[in-house]
XYZ file of C-alpha atoms in Angstrom:
479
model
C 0.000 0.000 0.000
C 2.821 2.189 1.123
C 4.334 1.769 -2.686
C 0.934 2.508 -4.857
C 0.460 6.104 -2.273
C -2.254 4.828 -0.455
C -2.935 6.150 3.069
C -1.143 3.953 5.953
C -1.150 6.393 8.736
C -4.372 4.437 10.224
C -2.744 0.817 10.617
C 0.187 2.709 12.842
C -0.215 1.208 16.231
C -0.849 -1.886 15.125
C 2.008 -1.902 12.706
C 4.587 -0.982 15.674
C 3.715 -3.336 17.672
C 5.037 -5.561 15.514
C 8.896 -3.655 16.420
C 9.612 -6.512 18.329
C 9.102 -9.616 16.090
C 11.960 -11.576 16.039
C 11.970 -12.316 12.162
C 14.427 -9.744 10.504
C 12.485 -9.561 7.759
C 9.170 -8.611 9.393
C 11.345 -6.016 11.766
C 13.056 -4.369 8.392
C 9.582 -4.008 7.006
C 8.388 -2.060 10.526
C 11.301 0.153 10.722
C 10.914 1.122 7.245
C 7.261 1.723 7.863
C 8.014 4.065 11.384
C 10.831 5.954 9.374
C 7.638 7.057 6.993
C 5.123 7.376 9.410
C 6.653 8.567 12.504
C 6.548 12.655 12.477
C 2.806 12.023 11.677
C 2.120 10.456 15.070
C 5.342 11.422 17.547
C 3.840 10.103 20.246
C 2.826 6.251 18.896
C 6.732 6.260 17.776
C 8.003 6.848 21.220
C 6.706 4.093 22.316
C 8.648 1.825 19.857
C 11.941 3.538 21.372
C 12.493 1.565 23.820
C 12.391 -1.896 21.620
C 14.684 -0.233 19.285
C 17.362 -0.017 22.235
C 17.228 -3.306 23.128
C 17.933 -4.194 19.694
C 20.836 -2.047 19.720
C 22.358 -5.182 21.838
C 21.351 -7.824 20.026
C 23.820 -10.816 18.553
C 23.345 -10.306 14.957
C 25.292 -6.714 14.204
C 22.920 -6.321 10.814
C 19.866 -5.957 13.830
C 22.120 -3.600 15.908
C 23.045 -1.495 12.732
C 19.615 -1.455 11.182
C 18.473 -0.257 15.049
C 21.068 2.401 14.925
C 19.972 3.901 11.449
C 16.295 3.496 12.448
C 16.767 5.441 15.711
C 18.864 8.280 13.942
C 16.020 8.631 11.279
C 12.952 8.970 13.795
C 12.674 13.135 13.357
C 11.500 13.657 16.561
C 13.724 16.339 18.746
C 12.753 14.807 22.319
C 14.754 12.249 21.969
C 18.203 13.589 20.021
C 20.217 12.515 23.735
C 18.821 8.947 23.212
C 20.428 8.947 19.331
C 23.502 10.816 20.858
C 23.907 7.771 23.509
C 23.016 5.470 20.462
C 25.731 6.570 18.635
C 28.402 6.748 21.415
C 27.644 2.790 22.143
C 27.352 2.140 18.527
C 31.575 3.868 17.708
C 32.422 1.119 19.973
C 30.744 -1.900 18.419
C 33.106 -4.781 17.396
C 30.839 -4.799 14.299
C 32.476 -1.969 11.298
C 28.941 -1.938 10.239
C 27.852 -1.267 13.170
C 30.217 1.420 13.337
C 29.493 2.811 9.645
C 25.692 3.205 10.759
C 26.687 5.583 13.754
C 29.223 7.297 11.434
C 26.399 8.012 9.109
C 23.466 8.786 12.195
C 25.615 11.810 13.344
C 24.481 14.262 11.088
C 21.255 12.922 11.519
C 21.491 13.395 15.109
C 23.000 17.287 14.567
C 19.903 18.407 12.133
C 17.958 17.055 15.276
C 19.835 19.028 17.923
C 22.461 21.372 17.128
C 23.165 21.802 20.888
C 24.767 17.784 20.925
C 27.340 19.318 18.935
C 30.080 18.835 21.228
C 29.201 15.172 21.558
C 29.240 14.161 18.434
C 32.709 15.716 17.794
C 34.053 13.559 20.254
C 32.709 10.487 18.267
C 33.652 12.125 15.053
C 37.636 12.149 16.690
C 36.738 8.355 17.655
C 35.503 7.265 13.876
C 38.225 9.100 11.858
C 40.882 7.250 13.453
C 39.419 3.448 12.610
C 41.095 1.248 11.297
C 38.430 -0.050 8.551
C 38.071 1.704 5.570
C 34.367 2.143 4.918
C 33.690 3.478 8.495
C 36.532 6.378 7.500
C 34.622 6.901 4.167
C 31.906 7.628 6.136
C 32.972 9.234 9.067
C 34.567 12.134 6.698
C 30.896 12.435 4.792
C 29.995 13.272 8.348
C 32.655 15.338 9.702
C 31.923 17.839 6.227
C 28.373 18.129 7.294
C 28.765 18.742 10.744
C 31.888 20.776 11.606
C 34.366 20.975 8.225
C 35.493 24.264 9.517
C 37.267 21.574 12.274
C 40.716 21.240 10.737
C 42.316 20.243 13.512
C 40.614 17.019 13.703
C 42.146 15.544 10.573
C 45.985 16.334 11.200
C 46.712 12.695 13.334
C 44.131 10.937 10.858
C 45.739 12.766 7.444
C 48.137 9.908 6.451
C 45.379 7.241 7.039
C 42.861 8.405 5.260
C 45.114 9.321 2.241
C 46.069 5.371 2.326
C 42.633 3.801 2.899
C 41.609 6.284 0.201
C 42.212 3.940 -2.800
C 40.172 0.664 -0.506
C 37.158 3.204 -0.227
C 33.760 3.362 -1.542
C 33.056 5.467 -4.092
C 30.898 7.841 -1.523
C 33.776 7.828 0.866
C 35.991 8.757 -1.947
C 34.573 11.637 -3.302
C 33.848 12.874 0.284
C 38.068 12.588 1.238
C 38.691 14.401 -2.141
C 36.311 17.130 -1.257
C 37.898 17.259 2.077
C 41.760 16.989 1.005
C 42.311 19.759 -0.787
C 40.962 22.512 1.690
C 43.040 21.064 3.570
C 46.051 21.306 1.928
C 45.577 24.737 0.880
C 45.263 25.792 4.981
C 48.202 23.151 6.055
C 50.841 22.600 2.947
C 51.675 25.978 1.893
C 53.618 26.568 -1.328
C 57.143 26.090 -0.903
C 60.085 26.807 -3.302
C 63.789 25.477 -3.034
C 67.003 27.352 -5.191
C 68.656 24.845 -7.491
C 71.408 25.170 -9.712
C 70.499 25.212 -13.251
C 73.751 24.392 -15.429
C 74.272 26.420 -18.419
C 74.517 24.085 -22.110
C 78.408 23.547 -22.731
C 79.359 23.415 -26.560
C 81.290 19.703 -27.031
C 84.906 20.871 -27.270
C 84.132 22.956 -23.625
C 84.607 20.297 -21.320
C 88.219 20.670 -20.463
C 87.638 24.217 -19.896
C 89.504 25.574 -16.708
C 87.790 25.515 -13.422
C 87.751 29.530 -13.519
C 84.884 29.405 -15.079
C 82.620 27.209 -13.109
C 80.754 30.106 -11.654
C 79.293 31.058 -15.008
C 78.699 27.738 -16.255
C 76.041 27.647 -13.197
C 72.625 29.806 -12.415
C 70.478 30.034 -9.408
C 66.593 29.390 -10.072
C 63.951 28.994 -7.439
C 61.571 26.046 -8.022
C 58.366 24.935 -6.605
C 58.294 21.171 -5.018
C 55.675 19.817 -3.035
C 55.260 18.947 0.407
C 55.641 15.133 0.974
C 52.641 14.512 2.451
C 50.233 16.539 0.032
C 52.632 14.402 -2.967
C 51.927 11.089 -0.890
C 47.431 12.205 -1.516
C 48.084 12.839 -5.068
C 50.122 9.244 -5.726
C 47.144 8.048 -4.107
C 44.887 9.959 -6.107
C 46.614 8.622 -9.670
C 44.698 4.896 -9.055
C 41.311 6.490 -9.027
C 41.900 7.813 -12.394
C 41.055 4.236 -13.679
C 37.927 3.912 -11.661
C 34.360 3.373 -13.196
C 32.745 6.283 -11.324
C 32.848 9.705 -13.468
C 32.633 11.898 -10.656
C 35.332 10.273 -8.757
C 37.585 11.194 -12.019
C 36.588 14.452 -12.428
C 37.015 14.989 -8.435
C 40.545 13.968 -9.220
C 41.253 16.088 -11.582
C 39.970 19.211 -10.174
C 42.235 18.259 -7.140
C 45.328 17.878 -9.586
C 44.423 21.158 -11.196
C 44.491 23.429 -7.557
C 47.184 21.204 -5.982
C 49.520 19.206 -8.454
C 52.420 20.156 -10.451
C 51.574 19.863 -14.527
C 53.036 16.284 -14.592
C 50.263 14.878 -12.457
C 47.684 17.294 -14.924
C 49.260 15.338 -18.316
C 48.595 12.310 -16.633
C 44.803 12.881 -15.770
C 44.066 14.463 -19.281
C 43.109 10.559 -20.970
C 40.565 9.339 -18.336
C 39.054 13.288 -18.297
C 39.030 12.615 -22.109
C 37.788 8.997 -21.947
C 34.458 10.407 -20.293
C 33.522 11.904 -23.726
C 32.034 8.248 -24.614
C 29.367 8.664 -21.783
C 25.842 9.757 -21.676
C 25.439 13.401 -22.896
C 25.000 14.632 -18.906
C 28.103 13.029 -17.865
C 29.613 14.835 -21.252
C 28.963 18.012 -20.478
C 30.236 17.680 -16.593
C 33.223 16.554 -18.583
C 33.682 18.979 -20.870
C 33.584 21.835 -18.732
C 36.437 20.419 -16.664
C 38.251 19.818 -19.913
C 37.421 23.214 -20.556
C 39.094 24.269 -17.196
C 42.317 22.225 -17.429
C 42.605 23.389 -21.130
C 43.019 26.769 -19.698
C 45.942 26.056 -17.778
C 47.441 23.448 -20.313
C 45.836 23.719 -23.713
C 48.910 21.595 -25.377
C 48.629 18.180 -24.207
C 44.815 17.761 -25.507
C 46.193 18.808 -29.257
C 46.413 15.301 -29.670
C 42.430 14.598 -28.610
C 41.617 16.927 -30.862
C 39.531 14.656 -33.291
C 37.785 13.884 -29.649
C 35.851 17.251 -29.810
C 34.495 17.055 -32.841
C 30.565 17.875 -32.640
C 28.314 15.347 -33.816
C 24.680 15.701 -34.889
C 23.309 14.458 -31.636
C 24.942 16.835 -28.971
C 23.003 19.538 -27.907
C 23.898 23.216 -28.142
C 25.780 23.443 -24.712
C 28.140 20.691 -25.314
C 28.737 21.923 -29.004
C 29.670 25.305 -27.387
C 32.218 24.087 -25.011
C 33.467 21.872 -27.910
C 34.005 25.214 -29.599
C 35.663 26.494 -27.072
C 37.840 23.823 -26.668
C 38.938 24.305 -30.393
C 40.019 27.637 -30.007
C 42.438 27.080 -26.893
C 44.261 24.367 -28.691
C 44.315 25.972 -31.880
C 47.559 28.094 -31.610
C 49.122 25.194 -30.629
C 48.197 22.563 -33.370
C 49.431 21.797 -36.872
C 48.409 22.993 -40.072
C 46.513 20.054 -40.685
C 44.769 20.123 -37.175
C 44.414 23.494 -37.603
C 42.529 23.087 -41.496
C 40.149 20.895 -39.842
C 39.286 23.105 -37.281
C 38.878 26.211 -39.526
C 36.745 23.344 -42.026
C 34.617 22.292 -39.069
C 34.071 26.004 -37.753
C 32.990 26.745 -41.344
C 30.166 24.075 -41.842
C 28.602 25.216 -38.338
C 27.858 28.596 -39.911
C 25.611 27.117 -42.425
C 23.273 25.206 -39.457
C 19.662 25.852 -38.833
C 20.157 26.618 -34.803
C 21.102 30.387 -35.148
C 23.009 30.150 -31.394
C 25.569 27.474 -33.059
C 26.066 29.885 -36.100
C 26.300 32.818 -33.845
C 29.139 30.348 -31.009
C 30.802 29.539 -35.142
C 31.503 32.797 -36.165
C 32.982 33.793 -32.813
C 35.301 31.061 -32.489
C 36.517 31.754 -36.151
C 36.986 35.364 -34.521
C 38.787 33.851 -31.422
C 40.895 31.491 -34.090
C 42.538 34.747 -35.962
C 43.176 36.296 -32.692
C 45.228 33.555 -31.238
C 46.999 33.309 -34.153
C 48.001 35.532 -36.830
C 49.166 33.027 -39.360
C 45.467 31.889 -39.606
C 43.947 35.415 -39.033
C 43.918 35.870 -43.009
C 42.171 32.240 -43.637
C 39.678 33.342 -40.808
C 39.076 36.907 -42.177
C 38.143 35.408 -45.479
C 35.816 32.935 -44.380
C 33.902 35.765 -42.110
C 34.259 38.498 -45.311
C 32.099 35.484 -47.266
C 29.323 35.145 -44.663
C 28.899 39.068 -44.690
C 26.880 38.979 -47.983
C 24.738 35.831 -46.261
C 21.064 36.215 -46.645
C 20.626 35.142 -43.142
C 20.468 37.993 -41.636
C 21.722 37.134 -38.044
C 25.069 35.618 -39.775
C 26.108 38.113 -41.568
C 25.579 40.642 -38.367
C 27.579 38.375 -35.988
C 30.436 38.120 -38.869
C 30.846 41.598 -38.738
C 30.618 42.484 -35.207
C 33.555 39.674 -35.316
C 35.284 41.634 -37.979
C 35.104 44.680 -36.212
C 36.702 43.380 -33.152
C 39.669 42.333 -35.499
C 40.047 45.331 -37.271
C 40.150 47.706 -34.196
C 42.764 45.386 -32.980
C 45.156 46.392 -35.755
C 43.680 48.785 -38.308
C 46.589 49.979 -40.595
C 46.526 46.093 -41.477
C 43.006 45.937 -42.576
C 42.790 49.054 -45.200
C 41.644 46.801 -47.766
C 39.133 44.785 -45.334
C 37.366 48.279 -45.337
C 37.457 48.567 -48.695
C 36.099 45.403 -49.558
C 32.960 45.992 -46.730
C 32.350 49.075 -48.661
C 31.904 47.482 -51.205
C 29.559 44.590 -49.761
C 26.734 47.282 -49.366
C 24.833 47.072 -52.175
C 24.337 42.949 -51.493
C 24.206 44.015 -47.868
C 20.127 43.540 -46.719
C 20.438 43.302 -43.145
C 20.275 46.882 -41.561
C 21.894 45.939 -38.845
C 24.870 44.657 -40.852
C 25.319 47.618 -43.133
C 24.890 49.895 -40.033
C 27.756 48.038 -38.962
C 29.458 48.644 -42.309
C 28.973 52.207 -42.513
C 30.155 52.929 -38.953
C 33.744 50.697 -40.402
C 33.534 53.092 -42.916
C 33.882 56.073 -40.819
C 35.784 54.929 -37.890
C 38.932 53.157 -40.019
C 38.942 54.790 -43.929
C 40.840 57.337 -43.025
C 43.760 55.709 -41.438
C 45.653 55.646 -44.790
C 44.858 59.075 -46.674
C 45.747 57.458 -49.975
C 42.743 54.906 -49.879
C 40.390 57.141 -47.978
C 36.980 55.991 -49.235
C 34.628 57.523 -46.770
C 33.730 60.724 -48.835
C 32.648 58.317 -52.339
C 30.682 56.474 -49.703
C 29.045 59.113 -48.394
C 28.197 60.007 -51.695
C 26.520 56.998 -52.532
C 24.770 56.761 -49.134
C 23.026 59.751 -49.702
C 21.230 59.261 -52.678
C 18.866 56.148 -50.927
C 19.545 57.990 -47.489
C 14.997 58.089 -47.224
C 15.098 54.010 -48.275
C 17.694 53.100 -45.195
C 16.619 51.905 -41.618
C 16.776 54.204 -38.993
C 20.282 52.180 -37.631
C 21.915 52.955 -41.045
C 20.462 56.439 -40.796
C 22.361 57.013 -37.684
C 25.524 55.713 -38.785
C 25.538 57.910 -42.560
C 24.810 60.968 -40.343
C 27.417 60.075 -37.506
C 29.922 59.010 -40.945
C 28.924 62.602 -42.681
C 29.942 64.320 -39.103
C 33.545 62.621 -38.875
């Protein structure tokens, strides 16, 4: 009945009294109706309380566990010292799942009483210092919900956890790599060391005198890590192959604020790998890509065929595809490079007018990175200007703009040739755009100063034009 949504509230009393069957089966089904039912009628569920203790000494530690959890999940304030005493017997059960239950009941028992605080820190001391993994897993999901401004706590537990970290659930993983690196940032401060960084000796310099040691030598300052915070992220490296995605990505954001860039390389495949997921998990993905590209855009050069967008992806993960094309793209080879500039080219012919408009702006970003490809990119935006989709050709020009203001004496002849685009020019947007190039950059080089002719021409369909292209002939006549 509970499953289908019917009402159960009525059979209450004479479902509790069944808390102290001895089947296990029958007592599972009870507690799981009380946990349901029990805010709805505090007073029946007292009653039950006492049955629950005993069961907290019974022989079989699954009963004493399932008591525990049962206890912790009864929402009913009057008895949060009961769960506090609960938990305090259960940290020193023989059982570790006895032990993982009253790791797991002390937040429980903290959204019922913030006053047991104190208490439960105690235990919190008790459970981060077992010796079995899965109680530590969740003894530090605890320990961030209850007091994670408590750094003290971890320093005599640090090296533990960092080797049960690997034996852990996946829960208890992602909760120790949550916890780790705030942390480190409060407890392993950057340090640097001064090496000496010998100078490149031709091959007939060896049996040089010694006089000139001192120059063959510099001093440089470099950054090494702190043994214990390298000892988490050798730890950290095995994770990289597990089959959880957000255990991955939680190790690679910790590599990105803590590591060196060796330990980033190394994390850059399984990041990668999590492209052949579901499109949710993609997108998590990608955005971390997006992140670690940012910092070291050269070793994904060679995952490049990776990001190419397929049919199927949505518009989010096409635009962080986009992006990720335009941080590797300085860095990548002619022929990486062509297919990028192909790929970039194709988009601005699609029917969704946000993937033409995230197109033409990474062609923009493409020729600023890189001004060996800033002539291939100008072209292909200069051909989309004349488009008769109307939104294309006004995003190619705002992008053409950008680049010309950048470096105007270069682009003379890109005015020129946007001039000249204005009788195929429909959009008034675009040839407001157009006219206002006119004005702002023709007269750079007095020998090609076409803004007079233009103004000319302008004038004689100046009652035809939209009021944007008004504006700019009358701003263009002014300069």
């Amino acid at each position: 009945m509970m499953y289908r949504s019917k009402p159960c509230l009525p059979y209450f009393s004479s479902v509790v009294k069944n808390v102290a069957s001895p089947n296990i089966e029958i007592k599972k089904l009870v507690y799981i109706y009380l946990l349901h039912y029990a805010e709805s009628e505090p007073d029946l569920a007292l009653l039950s309380i006492n049955t629950i203790q005993k069961s907290l000494s019974d022989q079989n530690p699954q009963v004493r566990a399932m008591a525990l959890r049962v206890m912790s999940g009864i929402r009913v304030p009057v008895i949060s010292q009961i769960v506090s005493l609960a938990i305090k017997k259960g940290c020193g059960d023989m059982s570790p799942h006895v032990r993982k239950a009253a790791a797991l009941a002390i937040p429980k028992c903290y959204r019922l009483d913030p006053n047991t605080l104190p208490q439960l820190v105690d235990y919190l001391t008790l459970l981060l210092g077992d010796k079995q993994y899965y109680v530590i897993g969740s003894a530090v999901t605890a320990f961030l919900e209850v007091c994670p401004e408590r750094v003290d706590l971890i320093h005599k537990h640090y090296r533990s956890l960092v080797r049960k970290l690997v034996d852990m659930d996946e829960w208890g993983q992602l909760a120790t790599l949550r916890l780790v690196p705030v942390y480190a940032r409060k407890c392993f401060p950057k340090r640097t060391k001064t090496v000496n960084k010998s100078k490149a000796k031709g091959f007939y310099e060896d049996e040089a005198s010694g006089d000139d040691n001192d120059d063959d030598t510099a001093r440089q300052e470099v950054e090494f890590l702190d043994p214990d915070l390298e000892l988490f992220l050798k730890a950290c490296k095995s994770l990289l192959q597990s089959r959880n995605s957000a255990v991955i990505v939680s190790v690679v954001r910790c590599y990105l604020d803590l590591a060196t860039p060796e330990y980033i390389d190394s994390a850059i495949g399984p990041l990668v790998a999590l492209l052949r997921t579901p499109q949710d998990i993609q997108q998590v993905a990608l955005y971390n890509i997006v992140a670690v590209c940012l910092v070291r855009p050269q070793p994904f050069v060679r995952y490049a065929n990776h990001f190419l967008v397929h049919a199927s992806d949505p518009s989010d993960v096409a635009r962080l595809k986009f992006e990720l094309w335009t941080l590797i793209f300085p860095h990548c080879e002619s022929h990486i490079r062509d297919m990028i500039l192909s790929e970039l080219e194709h988009f601005t012919r699609a029917p969704d007018p946000e993937l033409v408009q995230e197109s033409v702006r990474a062609i923009g970003r493409c020729a600023q990175h890189d001004s060996q490809a800033s002539a291939r990119c100008l072209r292909l935006l200069l051909n989309q200007v004349s488009s008769q989709d109307g939104n294309l050709a006004a995003e190619s020009l705002t992008v053409i703009r950008h680049l010309i203001q950048q470096n105007p004496q270069a682009h003379t002849t890109t005015v020129i040739r946007l001039a000249q685009n204005l009788d195929t020019t429909p959009n008034p947007d675009a040839r407001a755009t157009i006219i206002w190039l006119v004005g702002e950059f023709a007269g750079v080089d007095s020998e090609h100063d076409i803004a007079p002719d233009v103004l000319r021409i302008l004038t004689k369909g100046f009652a035809d034009e939209s009021e944007p292209a008004k504006l700019q002939i009358v701003l263009l006549a002014a300069k």
